[in-house]
Structures are given as structure tokens and as C-alpha cells.
Amino acid sequence: MEERNSTYNIQHSSIGMEAEVKRLKVQAQMGWEKEFRNLQWFGLQNGMKVLEVACGPGFMTEKLVENLPNSRITALDIDQSLLDEAKAFLKHASADHVEFVQASAYHTGMPDNEYDFAIARLLFLHLHDPLQAAQEIMRVLKPGGTLVIIDIDDGIFGAIEPEMEILPLILSKIAKSQASNGGNRHIGRSLPRLLASAGYQDVDMDAVIQHSDLQGLDGFKQQFDSERFAGFYKRGIINAMEFENLKQSYKAFSQNADAYAMMVFLMACGTKPKSTVVTTG
């Protein structure tokens, strides 16, 4: 298997793979209704041939299967352990409705001009070469096909009350560390330019807001749990005082009856030119 060229590996999660899978499930389910509404706005329709790039444990795949009953869905991930999780989670899905493929976003191995619509959720912030991935996805899209990238930007990640004052500093340190390893936790602001540079047309962008008053607070507690940051402390990215401050701030947040939280996810789309066929190699 080729080098992943990505800053994310679920095997290295500081909270363990099982807990990380549970966190990803909550994260996917919290934003699904609004994300699907926007996917439809960007052109997703039942009956299309859909490629999900970096499907992870299959939680978004399940939603696509449920809401696009006449579509053929290919769920792709480089991590076989995550594909195994997805297959187990989606064991009810019919074999002719969803296909699981182990491959890289840089080299999918898919035929040219194969898909009507492609979705990449929380992938591009981890990629060492996002332009190459965007171009590879364009290659496998049909002329006129659409790519939608759903991602984050830590500069506008959201808001928490009571405020965790240490969190912006920690997020800044993590962003710098990830950048030094080839990722980009500020990718959200660059998505329109990235898509245009890759050759996509009709580029558009929108934001999806998740708020605890609407989706409940439990999911946000999982996203901001200080134990998720333990690995950054162990690797020296944040110091002992910062980590302890974060733990105390999280405790105050999680135990406050009036607490609330809001998170911002960005969605950008682009269309493969109808007059251009992007070929392999």
C-alpha cells in the first residue's frame, strides 16, 4: 500500500480507536441534515453514481445509502481497518448499492469519467498535497460532475460558553504542528482557490452551523473532551500547564447547566468542465 501522505491515522488517536470511532459517528450524525441539504443544493440527486472519498467508519456512507436509494455509491479509504469498520456498520446495505475500495485519494485506481458526484468530508485538512487529490478526483468525475469538500478552519471553528480561554492557543499550536507535518487546519478559507487551481468551474461555498441548542450538548462534549488533546501533550506540542488548564476548562464547560457550543463546517464545491476530459497520467 502506498504511503498515506496524510496527517491523520486513526491508529494513533490519543483516545484509542474505539473511542475515536464513536466520536466520528457523533460528529457525522450531528451535521448530516444540514450537510445533505447543501449537498442537494450543490446538485446531488438520487440515481447518481457517487464517490465518497475517505469514508472512514462509514457513518456518512450509511446516510448516503439511506437517502439515495437508487444511487451507486463507492466508499473509498486508504485505511483497511476503517473500511472493515464501515463494512460491518453497513452490513445491511445491498452488495449492488455500495462498494468499498481501499485506495488513496491521490491515486484512486478508478476509471476516467466515472462518477457524477464526489464528496470528501474532513479529508483535505490532513492531506500533504490537496491539489493532487483534487485533480485526481476531477479525473474520475464525468464532465460536468461535481466535487464537494466539507472541511474545517480552526480560525473560525466556533464558540463555547463558558469560554475555554486556553483553547485558541492550543488550537494554534496544533495547527502549527499539523502544518509542519504537511496538513492544514486552516484549509477552509483556501477551498475556493484550491478548487479553481485544480481546474474546477462554477466554484461555490457555504457554511454549516452546528449548535448545541439544536443538536444537544453531548456530541459537543465529545468533540471538546480534553482527553482528545492528551497526545499533543505527550508529544510536547502543548505543555503541562496548558494541558491542565484545558482539563479544568473542559470540566467547567461539561458541568455547567447553561453551557452551549457552536461549530462551523465549511462546504465548497466545483464542477469538472464539460469540454475537458482529464486523463490518467
Tab-separated table of C-alpha atoms in Angstrom, residues 85-226:
chain	number	residue	atom	x	y	z
A	85	GLU	CA	-15.490	-0.909	10.345
A	86	ALA	CA	-17.575	0.563	7.523
A	87	LYS	CA	-18.418	-2.849	6.071
A	88	ALA	CA	-19.525	-4.118	9.486
A	89	PHE	CA	-21.554	-0.983	10.120
A	90	LEU	CA	-23.215	-1.197	6.700
A	91	LYS	CA	-23.729	-4.958	6.576
A	92	HIS	CA	-27.397	-4.298	5.795
A	93	ALA	CA	-26.518	-2.436	2.573
A	94	SER	CA	-27.052	-4.484	-0.559
A	95	ALA	CA	-23.924	-5.546	-2.438
A	96	ASP	CA	-25.055	-3.824	-5.638
A	97	HIS	CA	-25.690	-0.495	-3.888
A	98	VAL	CA	-22.360	0.287	-2.193
A	99	GLU	CA	-18.807	-0.781	-2.991
A	100	PHE	CA	-15.832	-0.419	-0.626
A	101	VAL	CA	-12.427	0.289	-2.146
A	102	GLN	CA	-9.061	0.565	-0.411
A	103	ALA	CA	-7.147	3.301	-2.217
A	104	SER	CA	-5.533	6.701	-1.786
A	105	ALA	CA	-7.206	9.981	-2.657
A	106	TYR	CA	-4.076	10.714	-4.685
A	107	HIS	CA	-4.328	7.531	-6.782
A	108	THR	CA	-7.830	6.069	-6.638
A	109	GLY	CA	-7.307	3.498	-9.373
A	110	MET	CA	-10.769	4.381	-10.686
A	111	PRO	CA	-11.537	4.762	-14.419
A	112	ASP	CA	-11.634	8.196	-16.027
A	113	ASN	CA	-15.004	9.986	-16.205
A	114	GLU	CA	-16.790	7.509	-13.917
A	115	TYR	CA	-18.730	9.486	-11.268
A	116	ASP	CA	-21.445	12.131	-11.261
A	117	PHE	CA	-20.673	13.424	-7.783
A	118	ALA	CA	-17.809	13.157	-5.293
A	119	ILE	CA	-17.763	14.035	-1.584
A	120	ALA	CA	-14.696	14.471	0.622
A	121	ARG	CA	-15.567	15.126	4.270
A	122	LEU	CA	-12.841	16.201	6.715
A	123	LEU	CA	-10.108	14.862	4.452
A	124	PHE	CA	-8.384	17.822	2.858
A	125	LEU	CA	-7.127	19.351	6.126
A	126	HIS	CA	-4.937	16.252	6.527
A	127	LEU	CA	-3.525	15.983	3.010
A	128	HIS	CA	0.096	16.801	2.176
A	129	ASP	CA	-0.872	17.605	-1.421
A	130	PRO	CA	-4.530	18.677	-1.592
A	131	LEU	CA	-4.138	19.932	-5.166
A	132	GLN	CA	-3.086	16.489	-6.397
A	133	ALA	CA	-6.080	14.911	-4.649
A	134	ALA	CA	-8.493	17.469	-6.129
A	135	GLN	CA	-7.078	16.789	-9.593
A	136	GLU	CA	-7.336	13.029	-9.160
A	137	ILE	CA	-10.961	13.361	-8.098
A	138	MET	CA	-11.595	15.532	-11.148
A	139	ARG	CA	-10.116	12.804	-13.342
A	140	VAL	CA	-12.662	10.242	-12.151
A	141	LEU	CA	-15.606	12.652	-12.361
A	142	LYS	CA	-17.680	12.750	-15.508
A	143	PRO	CA	-17.535	16.021	-17.466
A	144	GLY	CA	-19.972	18.265	-15.600
A	145	GLY	CA	-19.549	16.203	-12.430
A	146	THR	CA	-19.224	17.875	-9.032
A	147	LEU	CA	-16.827	17.632	-6.112
A	148	VAL	CA	-17.941	18.866	-2.680
A	149	ILE	CA	-15.352	19.287	0.061
A	150	ILE	CA	-16.626	19.504	3.638
A	151	ASP	CA	-13.929	20.736	5.989
A	152	ILE	CA	-12.897	22.992	8.843
A	153	ASP	CA	-10.952	26.163	9.523
A	154	ASP	CA	-9.664	26.490	13.077
A	155	GLY	CA	-9.611	30.270	12.655
A	156	ILE	CA	-13.425	30.236	12.685
A	157	PHE	CA	-14.029	26.904	14.425
A	158	GLY	CA	-16.971	28.170	16.507
A	159	ALA	CA	-17.731	29.265	20.065
A	160	ILE	CA	-18.059	27.756	23.537
A	161	GLU	CA	-19.757	29.071	26.667
A	162	PRO	CA	-18.452	29.099	29.356
A	163	GLU	CA	-15.429	30.100	27.323
A	164	MET	CA	-12.395	27.823	27.334
A	165	GLU	CA	-9.857	30.652	27.183
A	166	ILE	CA	-6.897	28.320	26.666
A	167	LEU	CA	-8.457	26.629	23.626
A	168	PRO	CA	-7.458	29.188	20.928
A	169	LEU	CA	-3.811	28.964	21.991
A	170	ILE	CA	-3.911	25.173	21.946
A	171	LEU	CA	-5.637	25.092	18.569
A	172	SER	CA	-2.996	27.466	17.212
A	173	LYS	CA	-0.183	25.209	18.445
A	174	ILE	CA	-1.877	22.137	16.994
A	175	ALA	CA	-2.398	23.909	13.663
A	176	LYS	CA	1.293	24.833	13.509
A	177	SER	CA	2.308	21.281	14.352
A	178	GLN	CA	-0.005	19.831	11.717
A	179	ALA	CA	1.289	22.335	9.154
A	180	SER	CA	4.863	21.238	9.891
A	181	ASN	CA	3.742	17.673	9.127
A	182	GLY	CA	2.064	18.620	5.853
A	183	GLY	CA	-1.544	19.270	6.917
A	184	ASN	CA	-3.596	22.461	7.110
A	185	ARG	CA	-6.171	23.109	9.821
A	186	HIS	CA	-6.958	26.427	8.092
A	187	ILE	CA	-7.809	24.729	4.789
A	188	GLY	CA	-11.390	26.003	4.845
A	189	ARG	CA	-10.513	29.545	3.782
A	190	SER	CA	-8.471	28.196	0.855
A	191	LEU	CA	-11.010	25.788	-0.618
A	192	PRO	CA	-12.353	28.047	-3.422
A	193	ARG	CA	-8.818	28.853	-4.547
A	194	LEU	CA	-7.825	25.186	-4.327
A	195	LEU	CA	-10.738	24.080	-6.496
A	196	ALA	CA	-10.081	26.804	-9.048
A	197	SER	CA	-6.380	25.900	-9.168
A	198	ALA	CA	-7.306	22.268	-9.803
A	199	GLY	CA	-9.375	23.334	-12.815
A	200	TYR	CA	-12.908	23.204	-11.411
A	201	GLN	CA	-15.510	25.659	-12.638
A	202	ASP	CA	-18.616	27.218	-11.035
A	203	VAL	CA	-16.901	27.180	-7.643
A	204	ASP	CA	-19.205	27.940	-4.731
A	205	MET	CA	-19.025	27.868	-0.946
A	206	ASP	CA	-21.295	27.783	2.088
A	207	ALA	CA	-21.145	27.108	5.828
A	208	VAL	CA	-22.992	24.649	8.041
A	209	ILE	CA	-23.553	25.609	11.671
A	210	GLN	CA	-23.930	23.026	14.422
A	211	HIS	CA	-25.290	24.387	17.723
A	212	SER	CA	-25.840	22.510	20.961
A	213	ASP	CA	-29.231	24.173	21.498
A	214	LEU	CA	-30.315	22.464	18.275
A	215	GLN	CA	-28.345	19.206	18.302
A	216	GLY	CA	-27.832	18.669	22.041
A	217	LEU	CA	-24.716	19.180	24.118
A	218	ASP	CA	-23.469	15.582	24.445
A	219	GLY	CA	-21.917	15.476	20.991
A	220	PHE	CA	-20.040	18.712	21.593
A	221	LYS	CA	-18.683	17.364	24.866
A	222	GLN	CA	-17.108	14.527	22.898
A	223	GLN	CA	-15.569	16.926	20.388
A	224	PHE	CA	-14.018	19.147	23.074
A	225	ASP	CA	-13.091	16.421	25.573
A	226	SER	CA	-9.645	17.320	26.931
